Amino acid sequence: MFTGIIEAIGTIAAAEQVQGDLRLYIRTGDLDLSDVKLGDSIAVNGVCLTAVDLPGDGFWADVSCETLVHTRFPDLVAGERVNLEKAMLPTTRFGGHIVTGHVDGLGEVLSREDDARSVRFKISAPKNIARYIAAKGSITVDGVSLTANAVDKHMFDLNIVPHTAQETIIAGYQAGRKVHLEVDIIARYMERLISYNEQNETEPAAGVSMTTLAAAGFLNRR
C-alpha cells in the first residue's frame, strides 16, 4: 500500500528480457534503502514491484507479463527517470490517498500549458477507466497522488504546482507521453457492489440503501 507521495526520483539502470518477461534494475538515487529488505515493495511510476536483489545503490525487480500488458514498462530504456515510493508504514503521514500500486491502464498526455507558476495538463484515459474519474476526485498518475480538476468524457485536467513538478518526473511530460493510471480504489469497489446486487436481485443487498433508510424512518421526516 502506498500514499502517492513520491519520495525520490530513480533511474532505470538495466532492463533485461528473461524468458518472456522483464527484469529491471532501478538505481534509487536519494531514496533511503536502509530499512528495505528483500521482498519489500517499492512503487516505480506507480507500479508495485518487489525487491528481489539489493546491490546497494538500488534494487532488481521482476516484472510479470500481466504488468507488461497494462504499463509502459516494455518501452523503458536505460537512463529513464522514474518516480519512487516505498510501501507505507502504519506510522506514515497519509498525505495523499490510498494507492495500491496496481495500475489500471495507460493514459496519454494531450496538452500542457503554463498557468502562472503551475503547469496544467490535459490527459486522456481509456473509456473503461474514465468512468471512475470524478471532478475533484483522486487519481494516481505515474504513482503521484493528484486531483482531477475537471472531467470531460474520457479526458481530465491536472494542475501541477511547482513542488510536485520539482519532486517528480511530471515536469518533463509533453504531449504524446503515455502515463500509468490508477483510479481511486473506493470507486472500483462501489461499482462492484452495485453491479453485483443488480446481477443477483434475488439476494438481499447488504449495507445501507434507500430502502433500508426508509424502513428505519429516516426518509420523508419533517
PDB file of C-alpha atoms in Angstrom:
ATOM      1  CA  MET A   1       0.000   0.000   0.000  1.00  0.00           C
ATOM      2  CA  PHE A   2       1.204   3.499  -0.890  1.00  0.00           C
ATOM      3  CA  THR A   3       0.122   7.118  -0.464  1.00  0.00           C
ATOM      4  CA  GLY A   4       1.070   8.601  -3.839  1.00  0.00           C
ATOM      5  CA  ILE A   5       3.594  10.969  -2.260  1.00  0.00           C
ATOM      6  CA  ILE A   6       6.822  10.459  -4.233  1.00  0.00           C
ATOM      7  CA  GLU A   7       9.939  10.036  -2.088  1.00  0.00           C
ATOM      8  CA  ALA A   8      12.664  10.157  -4.738  1.00  0.00           C
ATOM      9  CA  ILE A   9      13.392  10.053  -8.450  1.00  0.00           C
ATOM     10  CA  GLY A  10      15.289   6.979  -9.601  1.00  0.00           C
ATOM     11  CA  THR A  11      16.819   5.874 -12.870  1.00  0.00           C
ATOM     12  CA  ILE A  12      16.417   2.720 -14.929  1.00  0.00           C
ATOM     13  CA  ALA A  13      19.894   1.161 -14.941  1.00  0.00           C
ATOM     14  CA  ALA A  14      19.022  -2.010 -16.874  1.00  0.00           C
ATOM     15  CA  ALA A  15      16.002  -3.674 -18.480  1.00  0.00           C
ATOM     16  CA  GLU A  16      16.573  -7.321 -19.379  1.00  0.00           C
ATOM     17  CA  GLN A  17      14.254  -9.765 -21.133  1.00  0.00           C
ATOM     18  CA  VAL A  18      14.169 -13.024 -19.165  1.00  0.00           C
ATOM     19  CA  GLN A  19      12.167 -15.967 -20.561  1.00  0.00           C
ATOM     20  CA  GLY A  20       9.321 -13.813 -21.840  1.00  0.00           C
ATOM     21  CA  ASP A  21       9.038 -11.259 -19.054  1.00  0.00           C
ATOM     22  CA  LEU A  22      11.217  -8.427 -17.775  1.00  0.00           C
ATOM     23  CA  ARG A  23      13.831  -7.905 -15.087  1.00  0.00           C
ATOM     24  CA  LEU A  24      14.562  -4.314 -14.066  1.00  0.00           C
ATOM     25  CA  TYR A  25      17.439  -2.739 -12.190  1.00  0.00           C
ATOM     26  CA  ILE A  26      16.469   0.633 -10.710  1.00  0.00           C
ATOM     27  CA  ARG A  27      19.046   2.957  -9.188  1.00  0.00           C
ATOM     28  CA  THR A  28      17.198   4.699  -6.391  1.00  0.00           C
ATOM     29  CA  GLY A  29      19.136   7.965  -6.028  1.00  0.00           C
ATOM     30  CA  ASP A  30      18.214   9.712  -2.771  1.00  0.00           C
ATOM     31  CA  LEU A  31      15.730   7.040  -1.667  1.00  0.00           C
ATOM     32  CA  ASP A  32      16.739   5.686   1.760  1.00  0.00           C
ATOM     33  CA  LEU A  33      17.163   1.910   1.417  1.00  0.00           C
ATOM     34  CA  SER A  34      18.458   1.337   4.949  1.00  0.00           C
ATOM     35  CA  ASP A  35      15.114  -0.110   6.066  1.00  0.00           C
ATOM     36  CA  VAL A  36      14.400  -2.051   2.844  1.00  0.00           C
ATOM     37  CA  LYS A  37      14.888  -5.809   2.759  1.00  0.00           C
ATOM     38  CA  LEU A  38      14.392  -8.489   0.129  1.00  0.00           C
ATOM     39  CA  GLY A  39      10.718  -8.996  -0.613  1.00  0.00           C
ATOM     40  CA  ASP A  40       9.725  -5.428   0.243  1.00  0.00           C
ATOM     41  CA  SER A  41       7.542  -3.417  -2.136  1.00  0.00           C
ATOM     42  CA  ILE A  42       8.606  -0.236  -3.921  1.00  0.00           C
ATOM     43  CA  ALA A  43       6.371   1.627  -6.355  1.00  0.00           C
ATOM     44  CA  VAL A  44       8.079   2.540  -9.644  1.00  0.00           C
ATOM     45  CA  ASN A  45       5.981   5.053 -11.597  1.00  0.00           C
ATOM     46  CA  GLY A  46       3.057   3.787  -9.565  1.00  0.00           C
ATOM     47  CA  VAL A  47       3.681   0.089 -10.216  1.00  0.00           C
ATOM     48  CA  CYS A  48       4.179  -2.034  -7.093  1.00  0.00           C
ATOM     49  CA  LEU A  49       7.377  -4.063  -7.583  1.00  0.00           C
ATOM     50  CA  THR A  50       9.136  -6.491  -5.261  1.00  0.00           C
ATOM     51  CA  ALA A  51      12.809  -6.030  -4.458  1.00  0.00           C
ATOM     52  CA  VAL A  52      14.488  -9.351  -5.308  1.00  0.00           C
ATOM     53  CA  ASP A  53      18.090  -8.142  -5.036  1.00  0.00           C
ATOM     54  CA  LEU A  54      19.638  -5.150  -3.254  1.00  0.00           C
ATOM     55  CA  PRO A  55      23.111  -4.412  -4.638  1.00  0.00           C
ATOM     56  CA  GLY A  56      23.480  -1.206  -2.623  1.00  0.00           C
ATOM     57  CA  ASP A  57      22.583   1.677  -4.924  1.00  0.00           C
ATOM     58  CA  GLY A  58      19.205   0.338  -5.988  1.00  0.00           C
ATOM     59  CA  PHE A  59      17.213  -2.851  -6.463  1.00  0.00           C
ATOM     60  CA  TRP A  60      16.332  -5.523  -9.005  1.00  0.00           C
ATOM     61  CA  ALA A  61      12.702  -6.442  -9.632  1.00  0.00           C
ATOM     62  CA  ASP A  62      10.883  -8.939 -11.838  1.00  0.00           C
ATOM     63  CA  VAL A  63       8.012  -7.652 -13.987  1.00  0.00           C
ATOM     64  CA  SER A  64       5.357 -10.178 -14.984  1.00  0.00           C
ATOM     65  CA  CYS A  65       3.624 -10.437 -18.362  1.00  0.00           C
ATOM     66  CA  GLU A  66       0.399  -9.171 -16.750  1.00  0.00           C
ATOM     67  CA  THR A  67       2.158  -5.983 -15.628  1.00  0.00           C
ATOM     68  CA  LEU A  68       3.786  -5.543 -19.033  1.00  0.00           C
ATOM     69  CA  VAL A  69       0.368  -5.588 -20.722  1.00  0.00           C
ATOM     70  CA  HIS A  70      -1.023  -2.759 -18.578  1.00  0.00           C
ATOM     71  CA  THR A  71       2.041  -0.496 -18.302  1.00  0.00           C
ATOM     72  CA  ARG A  72       4.644   1.179 -20.482  1.00  0.00           C
ATOM     73  CA  PHE A  73       7.419  -0.880 -18.899  1.00  0.00           C
ATOM     74  CA  PRO A  74       8.133  -2.684 -22.218  1.00  0.00           C
ATOM     75  CA  ASP A  75       9.322   0.690 -23.563  1.00  0.00           C
ATOM     76  CA  LEU A  76      11.620   1.568 -20.644  1.00  0.00           C
ATOM     77  CA  VAL A  77      15.228   2.280 -21.575  1.00  0.00           C
ATOM     78  CA  ALA A  78      18.378   2.687 -19.516  1.00  0.00           C
ATOM     79  CA  GLY A  79      18.705   6.220 -18.190  1.00  0.00           C
ATOM     80  CA  GLU A  80      14.972   6.930 -17.993  1.00  0.00           C
ATOM     81  CA  ARG A  81      13.868   8.640 -14.771  1.00  0.00           C
ATOM     82  CA  VAL A  82      11.108   7.139 -12.640  1.00  0.00           C
ATOM     83  CA  ASN A  83       9.073   8.107  -9.574  1.00  0.00           C
ATOM     84  CA  LEU A  84       9.798   6.035  -6.452  1.00  0.00           C
ATOM     85  CA  GLU A  85       7.857   5.442  -3.243  1.00  0.00           C
ATOM     86  CA  LYS A  86       8.438   2.807  -0.573  1.00  0.00           C
ATOM     87  CA  ALA A  87       5.446   0.974   0.859  1.00  0.00           C
ATOM     88  CA  MET A  88       3.761   2.940   3.625  1.00  0.00           C
ATOM     89  CA  LEU A  89       4.164   2.134   7.310  1.00  0.00           C
ATOM     90  CA  PRO A  90       1.411   2.295   9.979  1.00  0.00           C
ATOM     91  CA  THR A  91       3.127   5.466  11.223  1.00  0.00           C
ATOM     92  CA  THR A  92       3.380   7.115   7.790  1.00  0.00           C
ATOM     93  CA  ARG A  93       1.826  10.557   7.411  1.00  0.00           C
ATOM     94  CA  PHE A  94      -1.056   9.949   4.983  1.00  0.00           C
ATOM     95  CA  GLY A  95      -0.580  12.955   2.711  1.00  0.00           C
ATOM     96  CA  GLY A  96      -2.037  11.506  -0.496  1.00  0.00           C
ATOM     97  CA  HIS A  97      -4.765   8.883  -0.899  1.00  0.00           C
ATOM     98  CA  ILE A  98      -4.978   5.083  -0.878  1.00  0.00           C
ATOM     99  CA  VAL A  99      -2.764   3.821  -3.721  1.00  0.00           C
ATOM    100  CA  THR A 100      -2.406   0.076  -4.287  1.00  0.00           C
ATOM    101  CA  GLY A 101       0.310   0.115  -6.929  1.00  0.00           C
ATOM    102  CA  HIS A 102      -1.950  -1.916  -9.246  1.00  0.00           C
ATOM    103  CA  VAL A 103      -2.072   0.140 -12.435  1.00  0.00           C
ATOM    104  CA  ASP A 104      -5.419   0.094 -14.267  1.00  0.00           C
ATOM    105  CA  GLY A 105      -4.077   1.155 -17.643  1.00  0.00           C
ATOM    106  CA  LEU A 106      -2.338   3.780 -19.723  1.00  0.00           C
ATOM    107  CA  GLY A 107      -3.392   7.376 -20.268  1.00  0.00           C
ATOM    108  CA  GLU A 108      -1.911   9.889 -22.690  1.00  0.00           C
ATOM    109  CA  VAL A 109      -0.855  13.488 -22.177  1.00  0.00           C
ATOM    110  CA  LEU A 110      -2.857  15.563 -24.674  1.00  0.00           C
ATOM    111  CA  SER A 111      -1.526  19.017 -23.840  1.00  0.00           C
ATOM    112  CA  ARG A 112       0.443  21.097 -21.344  1.00  0.00           C
ATOM    113  CA  GLU A 113       0.081  24.783 -20.612  1.00  0.00           C
ATOM    114  CA  ASP A 114       1.835  27.095 -18.171  1.00  0.00           C
ATOM    115  CA  ASP A 115      -0.518  28.707 -15.653  1.00  0.00           C
ATOM    116  CA  ALA A 116       1.386  31.262 -13.531  1.00  0.00           C
ATOM    117  CA  ARG A 117       3.887  29.099 -11.625  1.00  0.00           C
ATOM    118  CA  SER A 118       1.890  25.908 -12.165  1.00  0.00           C
ATOM    119  CA  VAL A 119       1.511  23.674 -15.214  1.00  0.00           C
ATOM    120  CA  ARG A 120      -1.842  22.427 -16.475  1.00  0.00           C
ATOM    121  CA  PHE A 121      -2.092  19.099 -18.238  1.00  0.00           C
ATOM    122  CA  LYS A 122      -4.970  17.528 -20.130  1.00  0.00           C
ATOM    123  CA  ILE A 123      -4.842  13.734 -20.081  1.00  0.00           C
ATOM    124  CA  SER A 124      -6.985  11.147 -21.839  1.00  0.00           C
ATOM    125  CA  ALA A 125      -7.963   7.886 -20.182  1.00  0.00           C
ATOM    126  CA  PRO A 126      -9.295   4.672 -21.733  1.00  0.00           C
ATOM    127  CA  LYS A 127     -13.099   4.540 -21.604  1.00  0.00           C
ATOM    128  CA  ASN A 128     -13.098   1.593 -19.213  1.00  0.00           C
ATOM    129  CA  ILE A 129     -11.061   3.703 -16.758  1.00  0.00           C
ATOM    130  CA  ALA A 130     -12.534   7.153 -17.377  1.00  0.00           C
ATOM    131  CA  ARG A 131     -15.844   6.277 -15.731  1.00  0.00           C
ATOM    132  CA  TYR A 132     -14.062   6.045 -12.369  1.00  0.00           C
ATOM    133  CA  ILE A 133     -12.554   9.545 -12.559  1.00  0.00           C
ATOM    134  CA  ALA A 134     -14.547  12.329 -10.916  1.00  0.00           C
ATOM    135  CA  ALA A 135     -14.005  16.084 -10.815  1.00  0.00           C
ATOM    136  CA  LYS A 136     -12.098  16.969  -7.631  1.00  0.00           C
ATOM    137  CA  GLY A 137     -11.572  13.256  -7.038  1.00  0.00           C
ATOM    138  CA  SER A 138      -8.254  11.461  -6.602  1.00  0.00           C
ATOM    139  CA  ILE A 139      -6.293   9.934  -9.479  1.00  0.00           C
ATOM    140  CA  THR A 140      -2.818   8.401  -9.480  1.00  0.00           C
ATOM    141  CA  VAL A 141      -0.593   9.343 -12.431  1.00  0.00           C
ATOM    142  CA  ASP A 142       2.757   7.529 -12.602  1.00  0.00           C
ATOM    143  CA  GLY A 143       2.468   6.927  -8.870  1.00  0.00           C
ATOM    144  CA  VAL A 144       1.664  10.539  -7.941  1.00  0.00           C
ATOM    145  CA  SER A 145      -1.493  11.256  -5.945  1.00  0.00           C
ATOM    146  CA  LEU A 146      -3.270  14.061  -7.808  1.00  0.00           C
ATOM    147  CA  THR A 147      -6.663  15.749  -8.055  1.00  0.00           C
ATOM    148  CA  ALA A 148      -8.663  15.751 -11.273  1.00  0.00           C
ATOM    149  CA  ASN A 149      -9.645  19.417 -11.576  1.00  0.00           C
ATOM    150  CA  ALA A 150     -12.208  18.827 -14.305  1.00  0.00           C
ATOM    151  CA  VAL A 151     -13.515  15.850 -16.273  1.00  0.00           C
ATOM    152  CA  ASP A 152     -14.894  15.867 -19.821  1.00  0.00           C
ATOM    153  CA  LYS A 153     -15.942  12.432 -21.078  1.00  0.00           C
ATOM    154  CA  HIS A 154     -12.683  10.448 -21.198  1.00  0.00           C
ATOM    155  CA  MET A 155     -10.395  13.431 -20.524  1.00  0.00           C
ATOM    156  CA  PHE A 156      -9.362  15.082 -17.268  1.00  0.00           C
ATOM    157  CA  ASP A 157      -7.326  18.128 -16.242  1.00  0.00           C
ATOM    158  CA  LEU A 158      -4.463  18.343 -13.752  1.00  0.00           C
ATOM    159  CA  ASN A 159      -2.837  21.361 -12.134  1.00  0.00           C
ATOM    160  CA  ILE A 160       0.772  20.653 -11.130  1.00  0.00           C
ATOM    161  CA  VAL A 161       2.210  23.024  -8.532  1.00  0.00           C
ATOM    162  CA  PRO A 162       5.961  23.830  -8.534  1.00  0.00           C
ATOM    163  CA  HIS A 163       6.794  21.466  -5.659  1.00  0.00           C
ATOM    164  CA  THR A 164       5.200  18.464  -7.388  1.00  0.00           C
ATOM    165  CA  ALA A 165       6.938  19.346 -10.658  1.00  0.00           C
ATOM    166  CA  GLN A 166      10.294  19.532  -8.867  1.00  0.00           C
ATOM    167  CA  GLU A 167       9.949  16.316  -6.856  1.00  0.00           C
ATOM    168  CA  THR A 168       8.555  14.071  -9.624  1.00  0.00           C
ATOM    169  CA  ILE A 169       9.109  13.336 -13.302  1.00  0.00           C
ATOM    170  CA  ILE A 170       5.929  15.176 -14.306  1.00  0.00           C
ATOM    171  CA  ALA A 171       7.802  18.354 -15.242  1.00  0.00           C
ATOM    172  CA  GLY A 172       9.202  16.508 -18.273  1.00  0.00           C
ATOM    173  CA  TYR A 173       5.840  15.441 -19.677  1.00  0.00           C
ATOM    174  CA  GLN A 174       5.000  16.532 -23.205  1.00  0.00           C
ATOM    175  CA  ALA A 175       2.010  15.811 -25.432  1.00  0.00           C
ATOM    176  CA  GLY A 176       2.016  12.170 -26.510  1.00  0.00           C
ATOM    177  CA  ARG A 177       3.580  10.846 -23.317  1.00  0.00           C
ATOM    178  CA  LYS A 178       1.985   7.638 -22.006  1.00  0.00           C
ATOM    179  CA  VAL A 179       1.344   7.572 -18.260  1.00  0.00           C
ATOM    180  CA  HIS A 180       0.250   4.955 -15.746  1.00  0.00           C
ATOM    181  CA  LEU A 181      -3.225   5.499 -14.284  1.00  0.00           C
ATOM    182  CA  GLU A 182      -4.667   4.040 -11.111  1.00  0.00           C
ATOM    183  CA  VAL A 183      -8.186   5.089 -10.169  1.00  0.00           C
ATOM    184  CA  ASP A 184      -9.488   5.581  -6.655  1.00  0.00           C
ATOM    185  CA  ILE A 185      -9.945   2.138  -5.092  1.00  0.00           C
ATOM    186  CA  ILE A 186     -13.221   3.240  -3.476  1.00  0.00           C
ATOM    187  CA  ALA A 187     -14.782   3.839  -6.902  1.00  0.00           C
ATOM    188  CA  ARG A 188     -13.803   0.340  -8.069  1.00  0.00           C
ATOM    189  CA  TYR A 189     -15.374  -1.365  -5.063  1.00  0.00           C
ATOM    190  CA  MET A 190     -18.525   0.759  -5.225  1.00  0.00           C
ATOM    191  CA  GLU A 191     -19.084  -0.285  -8.840  1.00  0.00           C
ATOM    192  CA  ARG A 192     -18.528  -3.935  -7.947  1.00  0.00           C
ATOM    193  CA  LEU A 193     -21.030  -3.789  -5.082  1.00  0.00           C
ATOM    194  CA  ILE A 194     -23.667  -2.087  -7.234  1.00  0.00           C
ATOM    195  CA  SER A 195     -23.205  -4.406 -10.232  1.00  0.00           C
ATOM    196  CA  TYR A 196     -23.221  -7.494  -8.008  1.00  0.00           C
ATOM    197  CA  ASN A 197     -26.555  -6.565  -6.426  1.00  0.00           C
ATOM    198  CA  GLU A 198     -28.057  -5.830  -9.858  1.00  0.00           C
ATOM    199  CA  GLN A 199     -26.950  -9.234 -11.154  1.00  0.00           C
ATOM    200  CA  ASN A 200     -28.200 -11.051  -8.052  1.00  0.00           C
ATOM    201  CA  GLU A 201     -31.559  -9.399  -7.491  1.00  0.00           C
ATOM    202  CA  THR A 202     -32.916 -12.379  -5.566  1.00  0.00           C
ATOM    203  CA  GLU A 203     -30.305 -11.863  -2.860  1.00  0.00           C
ATOM    204  CA  PRO A 204     -30.886  -9.080  -0.343  1.00  0.00           C
ATOM    205  CA  ALA A 205     -28.459  -6.177  -0.745  1.00  0.00           C
ATOM    206  CA  ALA A 206     -26.224  -5.698   2.253  1.00  0.00           C
ATOM    207  CA  GLY A 207     -25.480  -2.343   3.810  1.00  0.00           C
ATOM    208  CA  VAL A 208     -27.328   0.968   3.623  1.00  0.00           C
ATOM    209  CA  SER A 209     -29.748   1.694   0.782  1.00  0.00           C
ATOM    210  CA  MET A 210     -32.723   3.978   0.177  1.00  0.00           C
ATOM    211  CA  THR A 211     -34.958   1.041   1.168  1.00  0.00           C
ATOM    212  CA  THR A 212     -33.226   0.448   4.495  1.00  0.00           C
ATOM    213  CA  LEU A 213     -33.238   4.199   5.233  1.00  0.00           C
ATOM    214  CA  ALA A 214     -36.976   4.391   4.515  1.00  0.00           C
ATOM    215  CA  ALA A 215     -37.670   1.308   6.647  1.00  0.00           C
ATOM    216  CA  ALA A 216     -35.776   2.882   9.506  1.00  0.00           C
ATOM    217  CA  GLY A 217     -37.845   6.067   9.214  1.00  0.00           C
ATOM    218  CA  PHE A 218     -35.077   8.392   8.017  1.00  0.00           C
ATOM    219  CA  LEU A 219     -36.854   9.462   4.819  1.00  0.00           C
ATOM    220  CA  ASN A 220     -39.803  11.821   4.481  1.00  0.00           C
ATOM    221  CA  ARG A 221     -39.302  13.033   8.003  1.00  0.00           C
ATOM    222  CA  ARG A 222     -40.037  16.669   8.872  1.00  0.00           C
TER     223      ARG A 222
END
